[in-house]
Backbone as a chain_set.jsonl record, in Angstrom:
{"seq": "XXXXXXXXXXXXXXXXXXXXXXXXXXXXXXXXXXXXXXXXXXXXXXXXXXXXXXXXXXXXXXXXXXXXXXXXXXXXXXXXXXXXXXXXXXXXXXXXXXXXXXXXXXXXXXXXXXXXXXXXXXXXXXXXXXXXXXXXXXXXXXXXXXXXXXXXXXXXXXXXXXXXXXXXXXXXXXXXXXX", "coords": {"N": [[0.856, -1.187, 0.0], [0.549, 2.201, -0.826], [1.753, 5.307, 0.537], [-0.613, 7.547, 1.898], [-2.114, 10.714, 2.342], [-4.139, 13.006, 4.044], [-5.385, 16.29, 4.574], [-7.119, 18.044, 7.055], [-9.198, 20.655, 7.88], [-9.784, 22.164, 11.035], [-12.806, 22.094, 13.126], [-15.497, 24.516, 13.465], [-15.159, 27.565, 15.384], [-16.186, 29.944, 17.945], [-15.037, 32.334, 17.214], [-14.576, 31.944, 14.456], [-17.235, 31.901, 13.584], [-18.002, 34.491, 14.242], [-16.49, 35.97, 12.521], [-13.941, 36.73, 13.248], [-10.422, 36.957, 13.208], [-8.41, 34.329, 14.133], [-5.93, 32.894, 14.12], [-2.974, 32.01, 15.773], [-4.063, 32.182, 18.261], [-5.567, 30.42, 20.865], [-8.461, 29.258, 20.473], [-11.329, 27.462, 21.433], [-13.303, 24.737, 19.965], [-16.726, 25.265, 18.985], [-20.175, 24.244, 19.543], [-21.182, 23.756, 16.967], [-18.78, 23.32, 15.614], [-17.943, 20.946, 16.803], [-19.916, 19.216, 15.882], [-19.371, 19.399, 13.149], [-16.844, 18.205, 13.122], [-17.531, 15.605, 13.867], [-19.047, 14.892, 11.63], [-17.059, 15.073, 9.686], [-15.429, 13.001, 10.583], [-17.159, 10.859, 10.11], [-17.216, 10.938, 7.331], [-14.567, 10.261, 6.76], [-14.457, 7.734, 7.816], [-15.024, 5.701, 6.048], [-12.704, 4.879, 4.879], [-9.45, 3.299, 5.148], [-7.237, 3.999, 7.815], [-4.077, 4.828, 9.319], [-2.53, 6.566, 10.868], [-3.037, 9.415, 12.883], [-2.715, 12.779, 13.318], [-2.218, 16.11, 14.719], [-2.278, 19.723, 14.783], [-0.948, 21.525, 17.615], [-2.797, 23.291, 18.723], [-5.8, 23.76, 20.564], [-8.331, 23.605, 19.189], [-7.752, 22.106, 16.929], [-6.7, 19.783, 18.062], [-8.961, 18.828, 19.49], [-10.728, 18.42, 17.348], [-9.329, 16.384, 16.024], [-9.493, 14.389, 17.976], [-12.254, 13.877, 18.006], [-12.657, 13.016, 15.365], [-10.977, 10.793, 15.474], [-12.432, 9.177, 17.264], [-14.518, 8.467, 15.594], [-13.282, 6.938, 13.635], [-11.918, 5.013, 14.959], [-9.301, 5.421, 15.928], [-6.648, 6.619, 17.828], [-5.397, 9.934, 18.291], [-2.023, 10.355, 17.4], [0.015, 12.233, 17.93], [0.768, 15.726, 18.55], [1.877, 18.218, 16.359], [4.098, 20.782, 16.246], [4.835, 22.287, 13.989], [2.523, 22.362, 12.521], [0.848, 24.292, 13.482], [-1.387, 27.139, 13.378], [-1.02, 30.08, 11.326], [0.641, 32.84, 12.756], [-0.872, 35.728, 13.374], [-0.214, 38.033, 14.667], [-0.839, 41.371, 15.546], [-3.282, 41.315, 14.216], [-4.82, 39.273, 15.196], [-7.881, 38.305, 16.569], [-9.181, 40.427, 15.478], [-11.866, 41.898, 13.618], [-11.972, 41.632, 10.319], [-13.518, 42.684, 8.356], [-14.488, 45.869, 7.352], [-12.117, 47.119, 8.052], [-9.911, 49.586, 6.916], [-7.837, 49.673, 3.947], [-5.199, 50.743, 4.467], [-5.171, 50.393, 7.316], [-5.449, 47.619, 7.542], [-3.106, 46.765, 6.17], [-1.132, 47.862, 7.834], [-1.555, 46.5, 10.263], [-1.229, 43.902, 9.304], [1.437, 43.776, 8.742], [2.731, 42.879, 10.996], [2.317, 40.18, 11.043], [3.081, 36.648, 10.793], [5.199, 35.773, 8.123], [3.852, 34.653, 4.994], [5.358, 32.861, 3.39], [6.994, 31.641, 5.293], [5.112, 30.238, 6.8], [4.13, 28.405, 4.894], [6.515, 27.015, 4.389], [7.092, 25.755, 6.888], [4.822, 24.172, 7.097], [5.119, 22.473, 4.856], [7.498, 21.195, 5.586], [6.665, 19.804, 7.889], [4.786, 18.02, 6.736], [6.419, 16.56, 4.952], [8.138, 15.342, 6.79], [6.304, 13.695, 8.196], [5.543, 12.038, 6.078], [7.964, 10.742, 5.547], [8.385, 9.444, 8.014], [6.306, 7.633, 8.136], [6.131, 5.557, 6.024], [4.197, 4.045, 3.463], [1.883, 4.192, 4.928], [-1.406, 5.41, 5.858], [-2.373, 8.623, 6.409], [-3.903, 11.03, 8.491], [-4.082, 14.463, 8.859], [-4.837, 16.973, 11.03], [-5.364, 20.326, 10.926], [-5.112, 23.798, 10.223], [-6.93, 26.389, 8.488], [-5.487, 28.529, 7.061], [-2.834, 27.625, 7.203], [-3.083, 25.15, 5.838], [-4.028, 26.063, 3.341], [-1.882, 27.722, 2.439], [0.238, 25.88, 2.448], [-0.673, 23.952, 0.613], [-0.845, 25.604, -1.635], [1.877, 26.117, -2.07], [2.73, 23.501, -2.645], [1.253, 22.932, -4.964], [1.972, 24.969, -6.674], [0.367, 27.036, -7.324], [-2.342, 29.253, -6.378], [-4.315, 27.994, -3.703], [-7.707, 27.42, -2.9], [-9.658, 28.96, -0.219], [-10.511, 27.106, 2.711], [-13.361, 25.322, 3.964], [-14.667, 24.782, 7.293], [-13.639, 21.718, 8.641], [-13.228, 20.66, 6.134], [-11.886, 18.285, 3.859], [-8.794, 17.616, 2.385], [-7.133, 15.941, -0.077], [-3.771, 14.925, -0.383], [-1.572, 14.423, -2.912], [0.721, 11.801, -2.999], [2.885, 11.897, -4.779], [3.422, 14.607, -5.066], [4.718, 15.272, -2.678], [6.909, 13.542, -2.842], [8.193, 14.586, -5.092], [8.874, 17.076, -4.058], [10.647, 16.354, -2.022], [12.7, 15.294, -3.557], [13.691, 17.489, -4.832]], "CA": [[0.0, 0.0, 0.0], [1.332, 3.429, -0.869], [1.44, 6.314, 1.541], [-1.686, 8.484, 1.567], [-2.171, 11.775, 3.333], [-5.194, 14.004, 3.885], [-5.389, 17.423, 5.48], [-8.471, 18.397, 7.473], [-9.288, 21.874, 8.679], [-10.533, 21.98, 12.284], [-14.197, 22.543, 13.175], [-15.79, 25.932, 13.731], [-15.062, 28.168, 16.715], [-17.017, 31.158, 18.031], [-14.365, 33.392, 16.444], [-14.894, 31.709, 13.043], [-18.631, 32.313, 13.39], [-18.099, 35.953, 14.37], [-15.659, 36.627, 11.529], [-12.719, 37.233, 13.872], [-9.221, 36.228, 12.817], [-7.875, 33.732, 15.357], [-4.523, 32.551, 13.992], [-2.39, 31.144, 16.803], [-4.831, 32.292, 19.498], [-6.133, 29.081, 21.074], [-9.913, 29.337, 20.659], [-11.874, 26.096, 21.343], [-14.448, 24.463, 19.097], [-18.062, 25.472, 19.535], [-21.035, 23.074, 19.305], [-21.209, 23.511, 15.521], [-17.482, 22.752, 15.267], [-17.925, 19.541, 17.234], [-20.772, 18.487, 14.935], [-18.623, 19.331, 11.891], [-15.787, 17.211, 13.303], [-18.184, 14.292, 13.823], [-19.396, 14.646, 10.221], [-15.79, 14.798, 9.011], [-15.035, 11.653, 10.981], [-18.023, 9.912, 9.395], [-16.75, 10.941, 5.938], [-13.278, 9.564, 6.705], [-14.606, 6.373, 8.344], [-15.13, 4.74, 4.956], [-11.366, 4.555, 4.364], [-8.508, 2.745, 6.135], [-6.271, 4.986, 8.307], [-3.062, 4.287, 10.215], [-1.947, 7.604, 11.714], [-3.826, 10.637, 13.043], [-1.941, 13.802, 14.025], [-2.837, 17.437, 14.645], [-1.638, 20.917, 15.332], [-1.118, 21.525, 19.066], [-3.859, 24.19, 19.177], [-6.929, 23.009, 21.088], [-9.407, 23.342, 18.221], [-7.303, 21.019, 16.057], [-6.593, 18.582, 18.903], [-10.305, 18.321, 19.748], [-11.238, 17.901, 16.071], [-8.664, 15.096, 15.801], [-10.051, 13.414, 18.922], [-13.601, 13.519, 17.545], [-12.461, 12.198, 14.162], [-10.419, 9.527, 15.944], [-13.53, 8.374, 17.81], [-15.311, 7.958, 14.468], [-12.536, 5.982, 12.803], [-11.279, 4.028, 15.821], [-7.861, 5.68, 15.96], [-6.246, 7.674, 18.755], [-4.38, 10.853, 17.751], [-0.684, 9.914, 17.778], [0.783, 13.338, 18.492], [0.578, 17.071, 18.03], [3.096, 18.658, 15.676], [4.189, 22.24, 16.346], [4.9, 22.865, 12.646], [1.177, 22.421, 11.924], [0.03, 25.334, 14.108], [-1.868, 28.162, 12.448], [-0.219, 31.292, 11.132], [0.568, 33.853, 13.805], [-1.266, 36.98, 12.732], [0.219, 39.175, 15.467], [-1.884, 42.313, 15.96], [-4.55, 41.059, 13.532], [-5.588, 38.242, 15.886], [-9.055, 38.801, 17.27], [-9.773, 41.535, 14.727], [-12.854, 41.707, 12.565], [-11.306, 42.208, 9.16], [-14.502, 43.478, 7.628], [-14.57, 47.244, 7.828], [-10.796, 47.737, 8.173], [-9.442, 50.228, 5.687], [-6.649, 49.015, 3.421], [-4.006, 51.113, 5.255], [-5.236, 49.753, 8.641], [-5.169, 46.202, 7.343], [-1.69, 46.611, 5.825], [-0.329, 48.193, 9.016], [-1.685, 45.378, 11.187], [-0.732, 42.688, 8.656], [2.907, 43.813, 8.74], [3.206, 42.147, 12.159], [1.947, 38.765, 10.936], [4.09, 35.702, 10.318], [5.217, 35.784, 6.648], [3.206, 33.509, 4.349], [6.359, 31.883, 2.959], [7.435, 30.897, 6.48], [4.03, 29.314, 7.146], [4.157, 27.335, 3.891], [7.737, 26.227, 4.575], [6.981, 24.846, 8.033], [3.795, 23.188, 6.75], [5.737, 21.492, 3.961], [8.469, 20.42, 6.367], [5.901, 18.875, 8.736], [4.214, 16.96, 5.897], [7.514, 15.71, 4.467], [8.585, 14.532, 7.923], [5.287, 12.653, 8.389], [5.631, 11.141, 4.929], [9.171, 9.933, 5.747], [8.251, 8.64, 9.224], [5.211, 6.661, 8.015], [6.017, 5.069, 4.642], [3.179, 3.038, 3.208], [0.742, 4.342, 5.818], [-2.442, 6.383, 5.488], [-2.22, 9.628, 7.46], [-4.817, 12.172, 8.596], [-3.476, 15.617, 9.519], [-5.827, 17.993, 11.361], [-4.639, 21.589, 11.082], [-5.805, 25.081, 10.154], [-7.237, 26.857, 7.15], [-4.423, 29.269, 6.378], [-1.683, 26.729, 7.061], [-3.37, 24.199, 4.763], [-4.113, 26.794, 2.061], [-0.542, 28.152, 2.017], [1.03, 24.676, 2.184], [-1.152, 23.394, -0.657], [-0.444, 26.539, -2.692], [3.288, 25.859, -2.334], [2.83, 22.185, -3.29], [0.642, 22.963, -6.292], [2.548, 26.031, -7.493], [-0.71, 27.975, -7.672], [-3.163, 29.495, -5.188], [-5.327, 27.018, -3.297], [-8.832, 28.18, -2.328], [-9.939, 28.934, 1.215], [-11.18, 25.87, 3.103], [-14.447, 25.335, 4.94], [-14.356, 24.025, 8.497], [-13.636, 20.258, 8.493], [-13.026, 20.237, 4.752], [-10.821, 17.299, 3.691], [-7.995, 17.834, 1.176], [-6.192, 14.853, -0.356], [-2.451, 15.326, -0.864], [-1.01, 13.373, -3.764], [2.067, 11.449, -2.526], [3.889, 12.31, -5.762], [3.793, 15.997, -4.81], [5.709, 15.276, -1.597], [8.108, 12.89, -3.365], [8.858, 15.566, -5.952], [9.426, 18.111, -3.188], [11.801, 15.784, -1.333], [13.757, 15.076, -4.537], [14.21, 18.789, -5.311]], "C": [[0.888, 1.233, 0.0], [0.857, 4.404, 0.205], [0.325, 7.216, 1.023], [-1.767, 9.502, 2.686], [-3.34, 12.697, 3.017], [-5.012, 15.082, 4.948], [-6.836, 17.766, 5.784], [-8.395, 19.689, 8.271], [-10.147, 21.578, 9.914], [-11.975, 22.465, 12.148], [-14.31, 24.019, 13.571], [-15.574, 26.312, 15.2], [-15.978, 29.39, 16.756], [-16.36, 32.311, 17.269], [-14.579, 33.199, 14.945], [-16.281, 32.258, 12.735], [-18.77, 33.831, 13.391], [-17.247, 36.698, 13.341], [-14.395, 37.247, 12.106], [-11.547, 36.346, 13.469], [-8.566, 35.655, 14.063], [-6.418, 33.321, 15.26], [-4.042, 31.617, 15.08], [-3.058, 31.308, 18.163], [-5.62, 30.999, 19.672], [-7.606, 29.158, 21.47], [-10.496, 27.926, 20.487], [-13.0, 25.979, 20.308], [-15.731, 24.888, 19.789], [-18.899, 24.229, 19.19], [-21.107, 22.734, 17.814], [-19.912, 22.86, 15.076], [-17.371, 21.294, 15.655], [-18.779, 18.681, 16.294], [-20.072, 18.349, 13.578], [-17.533, 18.263, 11.974], [-16.364, 15.795, 13.248], [-18.558, 13.931, 12.382], [-18.14, 14.344, 9.408], [-15.282, 13.403, 9.33], [-15.85, 10.602, 10.255], [-17.593, 9.809, 7.929], [-15.466, 10.125, 5.797], [-13.37, 8.102, 7.133], [-14.691, 5.319, 7.25], [-13.796, 4.314, 4.369], [-10.505, 4.007, 5.501], [-7.481, 3.817, 6.51], [-5.329, 4.344, 9.307], [-2.577, 5.302, 11.247], [-2.839, 8.83, 11.703], [-3.009, 11.61, 13.88], [-2.654, 15.137, 13.898], [-1.848, 18.518, 15.026], [-1.811, 20.849, 16.847], [-2.217, 22.454, 19.576], [-5.121, 23.392, 19.482], [-8.005, 22.678, 20.087], [-9.031, 22.224, 17.259], [-7.203, 19.714, 16.835], [-7.98, 17.984, 19.135], [-10.934, 17.756, 18.475], [-10.636, 16.529, 15.796], [-9.226, 14.019, 16.734], [-11.43, 12.947, 18.476], [-13.515, 12.643, 16.297], [-11.943, 10.823, 14.559], [-11.47, 8.607, 16.524], [-14.354, 7.744, 16.697], [-14.603, 6.864, 13.697], [-11.808, 4.923, 13.628], [-9.772, 4.169, 15.903], [-7.563, 6.828, 16.912], [-5.275, 8.631, 18.052], [-3.003, 10.476, 18.3], [0.111, 11.017, 18.463], [0.318, 14.654, 17.895], [1.919, 17.538, 17.475], [3.098, 20.184, 15.617], [4.191, 22.906, 14.97], [3.557, 22.986, 11.95], [0.306, 23.515, 12.525], [-0.337, 26.399, 13.067], [-0.896, 29.332, 12.375], [-0.43, 32.238, 12.303], [0.301, 35.19, 13.115], [-0.892, 38.219, 13.543], [-0.945, 40.07, 15.841], [-3.226, 42.134, 15.252], [-5.429, 40.054, 14.286], [-6.705, 38.872, 16.719], [-9.775, 39.912, 16.535], [-10.896, 41.039, 13.814], [-12.259, 42.392, 11.344], [-12.251, 43.038, 8.309], [-14.53, 44.878, 8.207], [-13.217, 47.904, 8.055], [-10.444, 48.389, 6.842], [-8.187, 49.498, 5.217], [-5.386, 49.445, 4.173], [-3.998, 50.483, 6.654], [-4.87, 48.276, 8.534], [-3.681, 45.986, 7.08], [-0.789, 46.888, 7.02], [-0.369, 47.024, 10.001], [-1.065, 44.094, 10.618], [0.791, 42.634, 8.641], [3.488, 43.038, 9.923], [2.893, 40.658, 12.131], [3.136, 37.927, 10.473], [4.053, 35.682, 8.782], [4.617, 34.502, 6.058], [4.207, 32.443, 3.922], [6.859, 31.044, 4.121], [6.391, 29.86, 6.891], [4.049, 28.125, 6.188], [5.362, 26.429, 4.098], [7.618, 25.268, 5.762], [5.886, 23.806, 7.823], [4.357, 22.088, 5.862], [6.716, 20.592, 4.712], [7.75, 19.385, 7.239], [5.34, 17.721, 7.909], [5.292, 16.02, 5.379], [8.032, 14.801, 5.579], [7.597, 13.398, 8.193], [5.37, 11.593, 7.297], [6.821, 10.207, 5.085], [9.023, 8.976, 6.936], [7.224, 7.516, 9.095], [5.056, 6.151, 6.581], [4.961, 3.97, 4.528], [1.958, 3.142, 4.102], [-0.192, 5.447, 5.324], [-2.603, 7.338, 6.668], [-3.297, 10.705, 7.351], [-4.107, 13.249, 9.403], [-4.572, 16.652, 9.759], [-5.075, 19.285, 11.685], [-5.589, 22.767, 10.878], [-5.911, 25.577, 8.719], [-6.093, 27.548, 6.426], [-3.196, 28.396, 6.189], [-1.909, 25.759, 5.906], [-3.369, 24.915, 3.413], [-2.719, 27.177, 1.555], [0.357, 26.955, 1.687], [0.621, 24.062, 0.846], [-0.784, 24.302, -1.828], [1.017, 26.308, -3.077], [3.475, 24.521, -3.05], [2.351, 22.217, -4.741], [1.287, 23.973, -7.232], [1.515, 27.019, -7.989], [-1.567, 28.178, -6.425], [-4.191, 28.389, -4.954], [-6.469, 27.802, -2.656], [-8.938, 28.03, -0.814], [-10.738, 27.671, 1.536], [-12.318, 26.129, 4.072], [-14.0, 24.557, 6.172], [-14.599, 22.539, 8.248], [-13.595, 19.788, 7.045], [-11.8, 19.33, 4.686], [-10.128, 17.558, 2.354], [-7.03, 16.666, 1.031], [-4.892, 15.427, -0.892], [-1.894, 14.158, -1.666], [0.418, 13.065, -3.298], [3.175, 11.897, -3.481], [4.34, 13.746, -5.537], [4.867, 16.072, -3.734], [6.99, 14.606, -2.042], [8.894, 13.841, -4.236], [9.518, 16.657, -5.117], [10.689, 17.593, -2.49], [12.986, 15.6, -2.3], [14.406, 16.39, -4.987], [15.333, 19.313, -4.437]], "O": [[1.868, 1.299, 0.742], [-0.268, 4.331, 0.699], [0.319, 7.6, -0.147], [-1.514, 9.18, 3.848], [-3.518, 13.12, 1.875], [-4.551, 14.82, 6.059], [-7.681, 17.78, 4.889], [-7.62, 19.801, 9.221], [-11.119, 20.827, 9.835], [-12.325, 23.153, 11.189], [-13.332, 24.658, 13.958], [-15.775, 25.511, 16.114], [-16.487, 29.822, 15.722], [-17.058, 33.173, 16.736], [-14.747, 34.182, 14.223], [-16.478, 32.982, 11.759], [-19.562, 34.389, 12.632], [-17.278, 37.927, 13.291], [-13.838, 38.181, 11.528], [-11.679, 35.124, 13.401], [-8.2, 36.409, 14.964], [-5.714, 33.397, 16.267], [-4.625, 30.555, 15.295], [-2.666, 30.646, 19.124], [-6.267, 30.533, 18.735], [-7.947, 29.128, 22.653], [-10.192, 27.257, 19.499], [-13.56, 26.974, 19.849], [-15.822, 24.878, 21.017], [-18.382, 23.274, 18.61], [-21.096, 21.56, 17.442], [-19.93, 21.946, 14.252], [-16.778, 20.494, 14.931], [-18.405, 17.558, 15.957], [-20.167, 17.305, 12.932], [-17.318, 17.508, 11.025], [-15.764, 14.896, 12.658], [-18.397, 12.782, 11.969], [-18.15, 13.466, 8.545], [-14.767, 12.706, 8.457], [-15.317, 9.577, 9.831], [-17.604, 8.721, 7.352], [-15.3, 9.386, 4.827], [-12.467, 7.315, 6.849], [-14.448, 4.143, 7.518], [-13.753, 3.482, 3.462], [-10.802, 4.229, 6.675], [-6.917, 4.469, 5.631], [-5.712, 3.438, 10.048], [-2.252, 4.933, 12.376], [-3.339, 9.239, 10.655], [-2.65, 11.307, 15.018], [-3.568, 15.294, 13.089], [-0.749, 18.257, 15.516], [-2.729, 20.182, 17.326], [-2.541, 22.41, 20.763], [-5.471, 22.465, 18.753], [-8.551, 21.575, 20.119], [-9.9, 21.472, 16.817], [-7.579, 18.657, 16.328], [-8.164, 16.775, 18.997], [-11.601, 16.723, 18.521], [-11.344, 15.612, 15.382], [-9.411, 12.873, 16.325], [-11.743, 11.759, 18.558], [-14.222, 11.642, 16.188], [-12.411, 9.806, 14.046], [-11.422, 7.395, 16.312], [-14.835, 6.62, 16.835], [-15.246, 5.96, 13.162], [-11.158, 4.038, 13.072], [-9.047, 3.175, 15.944], [-8.168, 7.896, 16.807], [-4.417, 8.181, 17.293], [-2.832, 10.299, 19.506], [0.798, 10.772, 19.455], [-0.404, 14.702, 16.899], [2.968, 17.276, 18.063], [2.216, 20.796, 15.015], [3.61, 23.978, 14.804], [3.451, 23.634, 10.909], [-0.851, 23.663, 12.132], [0.311, 26.534, 12.029], [-0.065, 29.531, 13.261], [-1.552, 32.411, 12.78], [1.138, 35.706, 12.375], [-1.218, 39.337, 13.146], [-1.938, 39.595, 16.392], [-4.214, 42.748, 15.655], [-6.636, 39.984, 14.05], [-6.495, 39.831, 17.461], [-10.873, 40.303, 16.931], [-10.867, 39.914, 13.314], [-12.066, 43.608, 11.345], [-11.835, 43.976, 7.629], [-14.588, 45.049, 9.424], [-13.154, 49.12, 8.234], [-10.656, 47.809, 5.777], [-7.548, 48.788, 5.994], [-4.563, 48.589, 4.496], [-2.94, 50.079, 7.137], [-4.087, 47.755, 9.328], [-3.062, 45.119, 7.698], [0.222, 46.208, 7.197], [0.67, 46.607, 10.514], [-0.46, 43.306, 11.345], [1.371, 41.553, 8.537], [4.63, 42.584, 9.855], [3.175, 39.949, 13.096], [4.067, 38.431, 9.846], [2.972, 35.582, 8.201], [4.851, 33.406, 6.568], [3.941, 31.251, 4.072], [7.124, 29.854, 3.952], [6.734, 28.745, 7.282], [3.991, 26.974, 6.62], [5.246, 25.208, 3.993], [7.997, 24.101, 5.657], [5.999, 22.682, 8.312], [4.101, 20.906, 6.091], [6.753, 19.38, 4.497], [8.173, 18.231, 7.318], [5.409, 16.567, 8.333], [5.097, 14.805, 5.37], [8.329, 13.63, 5.342], [8.011, 12.257, 8.397], [5.278, 10.396, 7.57], [6.717, 9.015, 4.793], [9.48, 7.834, 6.876], [7.265, 6.551, 9.858], [3.989, 6.288, 5.984], [4.855, 3.092, 5.384], [1.081, 2.279, 4.049], [0.174, 6.286, 4.501], [-2.926, 6.921, 7.78], [-3.57, 11.223, 6.268], [-3.594, 12.988, 10.491], [-5.172, 17.154, 8.808], [-4.255, 19.326, 12.602], [-6.739, 22.727, 11.316], [-5.101, 25.234, 7.858], [-5.766, 27.187, 5.296], [-2.578, 28.421, 5.125], [-1.017, 25.566, 5.08], [-2.777, 24.426, 2.45], [-2.409, 26.981, 0.38], [1.15, 27.017, 0.747], [1.477, 23.694, 0.042], [-0.445, 23.811, -2.905], [1.359, 26.302, -4.259], [4.293, 24.419, -3.964], [2.959, 21.613, -5.625], [1.164, 23.853, -8.451], [1.749, 27.75, -8.951], [-1.522, 27.358, -5.508], [-4.845, 27.917, -5.884], [-6.213, 28.765, -1.932], [-8.384, 27.107, -0.217], [-11.547, 27.221, 0.725], [-12.25, 27.039, 4.898], [-13.061, 23.764, 6.102], [-15.636, 22.152, 7.71], [-13.9, 18.629, 6.764], [-10.802, 19.569, 5.365], [-10.784, 17.7, 1.322], [-6.204, 16.426, 1.911], [-4.902, 16.309, -1.751], [-1.764, 13.045, -1.156], [1.242, 13.975, -3.21], [4.274, 12.238, -3.044], [5.499, 14.079, -5.783], [5.818, 16.843, -3.857], [8.072, 15.053, -1.66], [10.12, 13.907, -4.142], [10.614, 17.11, -5.447], [11.681, 18.313, -2.382], [14.141, 15.738, -1.898], [15.54, 16.394, -5.468], [15.872, 20.387, -4.704]]}, "num_chains": 1, "name": "protein.A"}
């Protein structure tokens, strides 16, 4: 069996619902997020899985635990490289209504997108190397997944819904490791 890897965005939080940018702020799942995680687990239950990991942020850990309950697999570990982008002064902000100069001023303090993509890619490559021939579920965050997938694909990846599942083609990671 060849290695397979999927990325799953965590379930909804009250900040997601309110349109607030949470980044590395550790906001827990809300009731809707828990239901989304259960639905994501049901979607993934139809396939064979060997490894389940997550970002260390609580919303990803809890999503992984709920998914794990659905598929009969305990989360193996939390991986620091999978944490969400640190948005600095933008965290907690409602982005709607900010003027472009306000947004740009606040955004200047955020973790650079290239750094986020690089650590996401490194985490995935490490998982791929550590678990050859295994099927891996990675529970992480929207921006981390979007930027990592954009780097893998060489083109922009769309924004993800809560608990959306993204399949990563093993060849993409093999090509990255060979480069």
